[in-house]
Coordinates of C-alpha atoms and ligand atoms in Angstrom, one line a residue:
M10 CA -0.1 0.3 0.2
K11 CA 1.1 3.6 -0.8
S12 CA 2.9 5.4 1.7
Y13 CA 2.3 9.1 2.4
T14 CA 5.4 11.6 3.3
E15 CA 3.5 15.3 3.2
F16 CA 0.2 16.7 4.1
Y17 CA -2.2 18.4 1.9
I18 CA -2.4 21.9 2.6
G19 CA -3.8 24.1 0.5
N20 CA -3.9 22.3 -2.7
E21 CA -0.3 21.6 -2.4
W22 CA 1.7 18.4 -0.5
V23 CA 3.8 20.1 2.2
K24 CA 6.5 18.2 4.5
P25 CA 5.9 18.0 7.3
S26 CA 7.2 19.9 10.7
S27 CA 8.4 16.9 12.4
T28 CA 10.0 13.3 11.2
D29 CA 7.5 11.3 13.3
Q30 CA 5.0 8.8 11.7
L31 CA 2.0 7.4 12.3
S32 CA 2.6 3.3 11.1
V33 CA -0.8 1.7 9.2
I34 CA -1.3 -1.7 10.8
N35 CA -3.4 -4.6 8.7
P36 CA -5.5 -6.3 11.4
F37 CA -5.6 -9.5 9.7
T38 CA -1.4 -9.6 8.9
E39 CA -0.5 -7.5 11.9
Q40 CA 2.0 -5.7 9.7
V41 CA 2.8 -2.1 8.8
I42 CA 1.7 -1.8 5.3
A43 CA 2.3 2.2 5.1
S44 CA 3.0 5.2 6.9
V45 CA 2.4 8.5 7.1
P46 CA 3.4 12.0 8.6
E47 CA 2.4 12.5 12.1
G48 CA 0.8 15.9 12.4
K49 CA 2.1 18.4 15.1
E50 CA 0.8 21.8 16.4
A51 CA 2.7 23.6 13.7
D52 CA 1.0 21.4 11.0
I53 CA -2.1 22.2 12.2
D54 CA -1.3 26.0 12.4
L55 CA -0.3 25.6 8.8
A56 CA -3.6 23.5 8.0
V57 CA -5.9 26.2 9.6
S58 CA -4.3 29.1 8.3
A59 CA -4.8 27.6 4.6
A60 CA -8.7 26.7 5.4
K61 CA -8.7 30.5 7.0
E62 CA -7.4 32.7 3.8
A63 CA -10.0 30.2 1.8
F64 CA -12.6 31.3 3.7
D65 CA -11.7 34.7 4.6
R66 CA -10.1 35.9 1.6
G67 CA -11.0 32.8 -1.1
P68 CA -13.9 33.0 -3.7
W69 CA -15.5 29.1 -2.0
P70 CA -18.0 31.1 0.3
K71 CA -19.2 33.5 -1.8
M72 CA -19.7 31.3 -4.6
A73 CA -23.5 29.7 -5.6
P74 CA -24.3 26.9 -4.0
S75 CA -24.3 25.2 -7.4
E76 CA -21.4 26.3 -8.4
R77 CA -20.0 24.4 -5.2
A78 CA -21.7 21.8 -6.6
K79 CA -20.1 21.3 -9.9
C80 CA -16.8 21.1 -8.2
M81 CA -17.9 18.5 -5.0
T82 CA -20.0 16.3 -8.5
Q83 CA -16.2 16.1 -10.1
L84 CA -15.3 14.7 -6.8
S85 CA -18.1 12.1 -7.0
E86 CA -16.9 11.3 -9.8
L87 CA -13.4 10.2 -9.1
L88 CA -14.4 9.1 -6.5
K89 CA -16.7 5.7 -8.5
A90 CA -13.7 6.0 -10.6
N91 CA -11.5 4.7 -7.5
A92 CA -14.4 2.6 -5.5
D93 CA -12.8 -0.6 -4.8
T94 CA -9.4 1.2 -4.2
I95 CA -11.4 2.7 -1.6
A96 CA -13.4 -0.2 -0.8
T97 CA -9.6 -2.4 -0.1
T98 CA -7.9 0.0 1.7
V99 CA -10.2 0.6 4.6
T100 CA -10.1 -2.9 4.8
S101 CA -6.3 -3.3 4.8
E102 CA -6.5 0.0 7.4
M103 CA -9.1 -1.2 9.8
G104 CA -10.5 -4.8 8.6
S105 CA -14.2 -4.3 7.1
P106 CA -15.0 -7.7 5.5
M107 CA -15.0 -7.2 1.7
S108 CA -19.0 -8.2 2.3
F109 CA -19.2 -4.6 4.0
S110 CA -16.8 -2.3 2.6
P111 CA -17.8 -2.0 -0.5
G112 CA -20.7 -0.5 0.3
G113 CA -20.5 0.8 3.5
Q114 CA -17.2 1.8 3.7
A115 CA -17.0 2.8 -0.1
F116 CA -20.3 3.8 -1.5
A117 CA -21.9 5.0 1.5
P118 CA -19.8 8.3 1.3
I119 CA -20.3 8.4 -2.4
M120 CA -23.8 8.4 -1.2
V121 CA -23.7 11.3 1.3
L122 CA -21.4 13.2 -1.4
D123 CA -24.3 12.7 -4.4
Y124 CA -27.4 13.5 -1.9
Y125 CA -25.5 16.9 -1.3
I126 CA -25.1 17.8 -4.3
E127 CA -28.6 16.9 -5.1
L128 CA -29.6 19.1 -2.1
A129 CA -27.7 21.8 -3.8
D130 CA -30.9 23.1 -5.7
S131 CA -33.8 23.2 -3.4
F132 CA -32.7 24.2 -0.1
P133 CA -33.2 27.5 0.5
F134 CA -30.2 29.5 1.1
E135 CA -31.6 32.4 1.0
E136 CA -35.7 33.3 1.8
T137 CA -37.7 36.4 2.1
R138 CA -40.4 36.1 5.0
Q139 CA -42.9 38.8 6.0
G140 CA -42.0 39.1 9.9
L141 CA -43.7 40.6 12.7
L142 CA -43.1 44.1 11.5
N143 CA -41.0 44.2 7.9
P144 CA -40.2 42.0 5.2
V145 CA -37.2 40.5 6.2
K146 CA -33.9 38.3 4.4
V147 CA -32.9 35.7 6.1
F148 CA -29.8 34.2 4.7
R149 CA -27.9 30.8 5.5
E150 CA -24.2 31.9 5.6
P151 CA -21.4 29.1 6.2
V152 CA -20.5 29.0 9.4
G153 CA -15.9 29.0 8.4
V154 CA -13.2 27.4 9.1
V155 CA -14.0 23.7 10.5
A156 CA -12.2 20.5 12.1
L157 CA -13.0 17.5 10.9
V158 CA -12.4 14.9 13.8
T159 CA -13.4 11.5 13.1
P160 CA -13.0 7.7 14.0
W161 CA -11.2 4.7 12.4
N162 CA -14.2 3.2 11.7
V163 CA -15.9 3.8 9.1
P164 CA -13.3 6.2 8.4
L165 CA -14.2 7.9 5.0
F166 CA -18.3 8.0 5.8
T167 CA -17.5 10.0 8.9
I168 CA -15.5 12.6 7.4
M169 CA -18.3 12.9 4.2
S170 CA -21.0 12.8 6.6
K171 CA -18.6 15.7 7.7
L172 CA -17.3 17.2 4.2
A173 CA -19.8 17.0 1.9
P174 CA -22.2 19.9 3.9
A175 CA -19.4 21.6 5.1
L176 CA -18.7 22.1 1.2
L177 CA -22.2 22.4 0.4
A178 CA -22.5 25.5 2.9
G179 CA -19.8 27.4 1.5
C180 CA -16.9 26.0 4.5
T181 CA -13.7 25.2 4.5
A182 CA -12.3 22.6 6.3
V183 CA -9.3 21.2 8.3
I184 CA -10.0 17.2 8.2
K185 CA -8.0 15.1 11.1
P186 CA -8.3 11.4 10.1
A187 CA -7.9 9.4 13.0
P188 CA -4.0 8.3 13.8
E189 CA -4.9 4.6 12.8
T190 CA -6.6 5.0 9.2
P191 CA -5.0 8.0 7.0
I192 CA -4.9 6.0 4.2
N193 CA -8.4 7.0 2.8
A194 CA -8.1 10.0 3.3
F195 CA -4.7 10.8 2.0
L196 CA -6.7 8.9 -1.3
L197 CA -9.4 11.1 -0.8
A198 CA -6.9 14.4 -0.7
E199 CA -5.1 12.9 -3.8
L200 CA -8.7 13.3 -5.3
V201 CA -9.4 16.8 -4.3
A202 CA -6.1 18.3 -5.7
Q203 CA -7.7 16.6 -9.4
T204 CA -10.9 19.0 -8.9
D205 CA -11.4 22.0 -9.0
I206 CA -11.9 22.9 -5.4
P207 CA -10.0 26.0 -5.0
A208 CA -6.6 25.6 -2.7
G209 CA -7.7 25.9 1.0
V210 CA -10.8 24.7 1.3
I211 CA -9.5 21.0 2.3
N212 CA -6.9 20.4 3.8
V213 CA -5.6 16.8 5.5
V214 CA -3.6 16.5 8.6
P215 CA -4.0 12.9 10.6
A216 CA -2.6 12.7 14.3
E217 CA -2.8 11.7 17.6
R218 CA -4.9 13.3 20.2
A219 CA -2.8 16.0 21.8
V220 CA -2.3 17.3 18.5
S221 CA -6.0 16.7 17.3
Q222 CA -7.3 18.8 21.0
Y223 CA -5.0 21.4 19.8
L224 CA -6.6 21.6 16.9
V225 CA -10.0 21.6 18.4
S226 CA -8.7 24.3 20.3
H227 CA -7.9 26.5 17.8
P228 CA -8.5 30.1 17.4
D229 CA -8.9 30.1 14.3
I230 CA -11.5 27.4 13.7
D231 CA -15.1 28.4 14.3
K232 CA -17.0 25.0 14.2
V233 CA -15.6 21.5 15.5
S234 CA -17.6 18.4 14.0
F235 CA -16.3 15.5 15.6
T236 CA -18.0 11.4 15.4
G237 CA -15.8 9.1 18.6
S238 CA -16.0 8.2 21.5
T239 CA -18.6 9.6 24.4
I240 CA -15.2 10.3 26.6
A241 CA -13.5 12.2 24.0
G242 CA -16.9 14.0 23.0
S243 CA -17.6 15.0 26.6
K244 CA -13.6 17.0 26.2
I245 CA -14.4 19.0 23.2
G246 CA -16.8 19.8 23.9
A247 CA -16.1 21.3 26.8
I248 CA -13.5 23.1 24.7
C249 CA -15.9 24.2 22.3
G250 CA -18.9 25.4 25.5
E251 CA -16.0 27.7 27.0
H252 CA -14.7 29.4 23.3
I253 CA -18.2 29.4 21.9
K254 CA -17.6 27.6 19.3
R255 CA -19.8 25.8 17.2
C256 CA -19.9 21.7 18.0
S257 CA -21.0 18.5 16.7
L258 CA -20.8 15.4 18.4
E259 CA -21.5 11.7 16.6
L260 CA -20.6 9.5 19.9
G261 CA -20.9 6.4 20.8
G262 CA -24.2 3.8 21.5
K263 CA -25.9 0.6 22.7
S264 CA -28.9 0.1 21.1
A265 CA -31.3 -2.2 21.8
A266 CA -33.2 -4.7 18.9
I267 CA -36.8 -5.2 20.4
I268 CA -37.9 -8.6 18.8
L269 CA -41.6 -8.3 20.0
D270 CA -43.9 -11.6 20.2
D271 CA -45.4 -11.9 17.3
A272 CA -42.3 -11.8 15.4
D273 CA -41.4 -14.3 12.9
L274 CA -38.0 -15.5 14.3
D275 CA -37.5 -17.0 10.8
T276 CA -37.1 -13.9 9.4
T277 CA -36.3 -12.0 12.8
I278 CA -33.1 -14.1 13.0
P279 CA -30.8 -13.8 10.0
N280 CA -32.1 -10.1 9.6
I281 CA -31.3 -9.2 13.2
L282 CA -27.6 -10.5 12.4
P283 CA -26.2 -7.2 10.1
G284 CA -27.3 -4.6 12.3
A285 CA -25.8 -6.2 15.8
F286 CA -22.5 -7.7 13.9
M287 CA -21.5 -5.0 11.2
N288 CA -17.9 -3.8 10.6
N289 CA -17.4 -7.1 13.1
G290 CA -19.4 -5.0 15.4
Q291 CA -17.2 -2.0 15.0
A292 CA -19.9 0.5 14.8
C293 CA -21.9 3.0 16.6
A294 CA -25.4 1.7 15.8
A295 CA -25.1 -1.4 15.9
Q296 CA -28.0 -3.6 17.9
T297 CA -26.1 -4.7 20.6
R298 CA -28.3 -5.7 23.1
I299 CA -31.6 -8.2 22.2
L300 CA -34.6 -7.8 24.1
A301 CA -36.5 -11.2 24.1
P302 CA -39.7 -11.6 25.5
Q303 CA -39.2 -14.2 28.2
S304 CA -42.1 -16.3 27.0
N305 CA -39.5 -17.2 23.9
Y306 CA -36.3 -16.2 25.4
Q307 CA -34.4 -20.0 25.5
A308 CA -35.5 -20.6 21.9
I309 CA -34.5 -16.8 20.8
V310 CA -31.2 -17.2 22.7
E311 CA -30.8 -20.9 20.9
R312 CA -31.2 -19.1 17.4
L313 CA -29.2 -16.6 17.7
A314 CA -26.4 -18.3 19.0
E315 CA -26.8 -20.8 16.2
A316 CA -27.2 -18.7 13.4
V317 CA -23.9 -16.4 14.8
S318 CA -21.6 -19.5 15.5
N319 CA -22.0 -20.1 11.6
M320 CA -20.7 -16.5 10.6
V321 CA -17.7 -17.4 8.6
V322 CA -14.9 -15.8 10.0
G323 CA -11.8 -14.7 8.5
D324 CA -10.0 -12.9 6.3
P325 CA -11.5 -9.7 5.6
M326 CA -10.4 -9.8 2.3
E327 CA -12.3 -12.9 1.0
A328 CA -16.0 -11.4 -0.2
T329 CA -17.3 -14.4 2.1
T330 CA -15.7 -13.0 5.3
Q331 CA -18.7 -11.8 7.4
I332 CA -16.2 -11.0 10.1
G333 CA -13.1 -10.4 9.5
P334 CA -10.6 -8.9 13.5
V335 CA -10.7 -6.1 15.0
F336 CA -9.1 -3.0 13.9
A337 CA -6.4 -3.3 16.9
E338 CA -4.7 -5.1 18.9
R339 CA -5.4 -3.1 22.1
Q340 CA -9.5 -3.5 21.0
R341 CA -9.5 -7.3 20.5
E342 CA -8.1 -6.5 24.6
R343 CA -10.6 -4.5 24.8
V344 CA -13.5 -6.7 23.7
E345 CA -11.7 -9.8 25.6
S346 CA -11.8 -7.9 28.8
Y347 CA -15.8 -7.2 28.9
I348 CA -15.9 -11.2 28.1
Q349 CA -14.2 -11.7 31.1
I350 CA -16.4 -9.2 32.7
G351 CA -19.3 -10.4 31.7
L352 CA -18.4 -13.6 33.0
D353 CA -18.0 -12.5 36.5
E354 CA -21.4 -10.2 36.1
G355 CA -22.6 -14.6 35.8
A356 CA -23.6 -13.5 32.1
T357 CA -23.4 -17.2 30.9
I358 CA -21.7 -17.6 26.7
A359 CA -23.6 -18.9 24.1
T360 CA -21.9 -19.0 22.2
G361 CA -18.5 -17.7 21.0
G362 CA -16.1 -16.0 23.6
G363 CA -12.9 -17.1 22.5
R364 CA -10.1 -16.6 19.2
P365 CA -11.2 -18.8 16.2
K366 CA -8.5 -21.7 16.4
A367 CA -8.2 -21.4 12.6
F368 CA -6.1 -18.2 13.1
D369 CA -2.7 -17.9 14.1
K370 CA -2.6 -14.1 12.8
G371 CA -5.4 -11.9 12.6
W372 CA -6.7 -10.2 15.9
F373 CA -10.2 -11.8 15.6
V374 CA -12.2 -12.3 18.6
E375 CA -15.1 -14.8 17.5
P376 CA -18.8 -14.0 17.5
T377 CA -19.9 -13.9 20.8
V378 CA -23.5 -14.2 22.3
F379 CA -24.1 -13.8 25.8
S380 CA -27.4 -14.8 27.1
N381 CA -28.4 -14.4 31.0
V382 CA -27.7 -11.1 31.0
D383 CA -29.7 -8.3 32.7
N384 CA -30.1 -4.3 31.5
T385 CA -27.7 -3.5 34.5
M386 CA -24.7 -5.4 34.1
R387 CA -21.5 -3.6 32.6
I388 CA -22.1 -5.6 29.1
A389 CA -25.8 -4.6 28.6
Q390 CA -24.6 -0.7 29.5
E391 CA -21.0 -0.2 28.1
E392 CA -20.1 0.0 24.1
I393 CA -17.6 -3.1 23.6
F394 CA -17.5 -2.1 19.9
G395 CA -16.3 -5.4 18.7
P396 CA -18.2 -8.9 18.0
V397 CA -20.5 -9.0 21.4
I398 CA -23.7 -9.2 21.4
V399 CA -26.0 -9.9 25.0
V400 CA -29.7 -11.4 24.6
I401 CA -32.0 -9.6 27.9
P402 CA -35.3 -11.1 28.8
Y403 CA -38.3 -8.9 29.1
Q404 CA -42.0 -9.7 30.2
D405 CA -43.8 -7.1 29.0
E406 CA -44.1 -4.8 25.8
A407 CA -43.9 -1.3 28.2
E408 CA -41.1 -3.3 30.0
A409 CA -39.3 -3.9 26.4
I410 CA -39.3 0.2 26.4
T411 CA -38.2 0.3 29.7
I412 CA -35.3 -1.3 28.6
A413 CA -34.7 0.0 25.6
N414 CA -34.5 3.7 27.2
D415 CA -32.1 2.2 30.3
S416 CA -28.9 3.1 28.6
D417 CA -26.3 5.9 29.0
Y418 CA -27.1 6.2 24.7
G419 CA -29.9 6.6 22.3
L420 CA -28.2 6.5 18.9
S421 CA -29.9 4.0 16.9
G422 CA -33.0 0.5 17.6
S423 CA -35.3 -1.8 15.6
V424 CA -38.3 -3.5 16.3
W425 CA -39.4 -7.0 15.0
T426 CA -43.1 -7.7 14.6
Q427 CA -46.1 -8.5 12.2
D428 CA -47.3 -5.7 13.2
V429 CA -46.1 -2.4 11.9
D430 CA -47.9 0.4 13.6
R431 CA -47.2 -1.2 16.9
G432 CA -43.8 -1.1 16.1
V433 CA -44.2 2.2 15.3
N434 CA -45.9 2.6 18.4
V435 CA -43.0 1.2 20.2
A436 CA -40.1 3.4 18.4
R437 CA -42.4 6.9 19.3
Q438 CA -41.9 5.7 23.4
V439 CA -38.0 4.9 22.9
R440 CA -35.3 7.8 22.8
T441 CA -33.1 7.5 20.2
G442 CA -32.1 8.9 17.1
T443 CA -32.8 6.7 14.5
Y444 CA -35.3 3.8 14.9
T445 CA -36.0 1.3 12.2
I446 CA -39.1 -1.3 11.5
N447 CA -37.7 -5.4 11.1
G448 CA -34.8 -4.2 9.7
F449 CA -31.3 -2.2 10.2
A450 CA -31.1 1.2 8.5
M451 CA -29.5 4.4 7.5
D452 CA -31.5 6.8 5.2
F453 CA -29.0 9.6 4.1
G454 CA -31.3 12.0 3.3
S455 CA -32.5 12.4 7.0
P456 CA -31.0 12.8 10.2
F457 CA -28.6 10.6 12.0
G458 CA -27.1 11.0 15.6
G459 CA -27.8 10.6 19.5
Y460 CA -30.3 11.2 22.3
K461 CA -28.9 11.7 25.3
K462 CA -24.7 10.4 25.7
S463 CA -24.9 9.3 21.8
G464 CA -24.0 12.8 20.5
L465 CA -25.2 16.4 20.1
G466 CA -26.7 17.6 17.0
R467 CA -27.6 16.1 13.9
E468 CA -25.7 14.6 11.1
L469 CA -27.4 13.5 7.2
G470 CA -30.1 15.3 5.6
P471 CA -30.6 18.6 5.1
E472 CA -30.4 19.2 9.1
G473 CA -26.7 17.8 8.5
L474 CA -26.5 20.8 6.9
Q475 CA -27.8 23.4 8.5
V476 CA -25.3 22.5 11.7
F477 CA -23.0 23.9 9.2
L478 CA -24.4 28.0 8.4
E479 CA -25.2 30.1 10.3
Y480 CA -28.4 32.3 10.0
K481 CA -28.3 36.1 9.1
T482 CA -31.6 38.3 9.6
V483 CA -32.0 41.2 7.8
N484 CA -34.3 43.7 8.0
L485 CA -36.1 45.4 5.2
P486 CA -37.9 48.9 5.0
A487 CA -41.7 48.4 4.7
Ligands
NAD5 P1 -12.0 8.3 19.7 O1 -12.9 8.8 20.2 O2 -10.8 7.6 20.4 O3 -11.6 9.0 18.5 C1 -12.0 9.6 17.7 C2 -11.3 10.8 16.6 O4 -10.7 11.4 17.9 C3 -9.6 9.9 16.4 O5 -9.4 10.9 15.4 C4 -8.8 10.9 17.9 O6 -7.7 11.3 17.4 C5 -9.5 12.0 17.5 N1 -9.7 12.4 19.6 C6 -9.5 11.2 20.6 N2 -9.2 12.5 21.7 C7 -9.4 13.2 21.6 C8 -9.7 14.8 22.4 N3 -9.5 15.3 23.5 N4 -9.3 16.2 20.8 C9 -10.0 16.3 19.9 N5 -9.6 15.1 19.2 C10 -9.7 13.4 20.0 O7 -12.5 7.4 19.3 P2 -12.8 5.6 18.2 O8 -11.9 4.7 19.5 O9 -11.5 6.4 17.1 O10 -13.7 5.6 17.4 C11 -14.9 4.6 18.0 C12 -16.1 5.6 18.9 O11 -16.6 5.6 17.5 C13 -17.2 4.3 19.0 O12 -17.3 4.8 20.5 C14 -17.9 4.9 17.9 O13 -19.5 4.5 18.8 C15 -17.9 6.6 17.7 N6 -18.2 6.5 16.5 C16 -19.9 7.2 16.5 C17 -20.5 7.3 15.7 C18 -21.3 8.4 15.0 O14 -22.1 8.6 13.9 N7 -22.5 8.4 16.6 C19 -20.1 6.7 14.2 C20 -18.8 6.4 14.6 C21 -18.1 5.8 15.3

């Protein structure tokens, strides 16, 4: 895999201020496969200054949205032409299986970009209203220079969920990708360089946590859009609060899939698995708490355990693989420590729980189902971020909703039933940002984000554009 030696700043490849490097390790081979320079404060200063220059004096914020959309279309076409490379790059960087990567890692970001390109024509960037006194114009203007700080699990998708609306809004951006998965962001930069997007609009500098914190604290950053852990989001939110910076936070989750007593188990069991184990269980919106009616609890546990034990674990480059390795050795340690916590808490392993015997390398954890779980247990409350689900019994529908809501998080969720109206009624009562009846879905034209400690603000849909805009009211004479 290609390594990089320079940052992308102001449409140029710029030498780093230090010789420190970030190594990219393939979680299947455990080998270093590439390296990139590690951003330091001086590199961040350069990137922010390029973005500020582009915002203050460049053409981008003043261009019509439709003109910006033309440049974004060039980027979309280049991304489409490179979709295969993007998918295999992300799989090599973090191990998501190729049964998921072409759609989830490569095409999903392109769909998001295309959605915002389309929105350019219909979104009301300016409107005239009759105010209480006089007519007013309401302008929606770009919020300014934005810092986009993203995680490793769906690296390009999380970048694009921020970058596409930021670009359409007229913002300029410093992208700070996760230090473990920077290559896809450098690929993006190479494609940006081939478009007419003006200098300084998009800058890419990967960095570790301390330098990332320097970026979000930077006085010339007007808004931070962050996706990552709730603990880091809390810190970043505090920094933004102190400086009155605009801030959007997309954080963790522990979403509940409620299997109602009328669910057809023949379709429910296989269809629940992708939402639970997608991306090797490393998905913020993963449905990792399965709530099952007490009356049918043992049967549901047995059927889930059987289906999960049949999932294909293996080389993430194989299209038939459903579960690859988790993204890092430290992540495997984390997942394994939660498996031990579950056992110590008195839960039972219905399947999995160990490392697959077939591999002598690769950071694998067997897909695991815990039964006899109480919602107060740590394995039911904390985000494990690996291929581990828990099955929790409930007495009746009201208790299922109570358990679903008994969580610090509120990002996603689902209900499984033959009665769609009943499902919608459950959806109304669960305090979470995205809900699906009989499935797991994310609609990129609709808002996505978290209640409670799952975040602040929304991405995707028109709502995901609003957070990159300021409102200006201009009072007109009568
Ligand atoms: P993380 O919080 O450790 O890191 C995320 C990014 O923030 C990285 O780029 C990291 O370098 C940077 N960072 C970390 N601490 C920082 C700080 N104090 N100041 C500034 N930058 C900081 O998260 P991760 O392990 O990379 O990602 C996994 C987490 O992301 C999970 O909790 C998952 O649920 C969450 N996630 C949420 C969504 C969503 O849309 N809600 C999507 C994907 C992932």
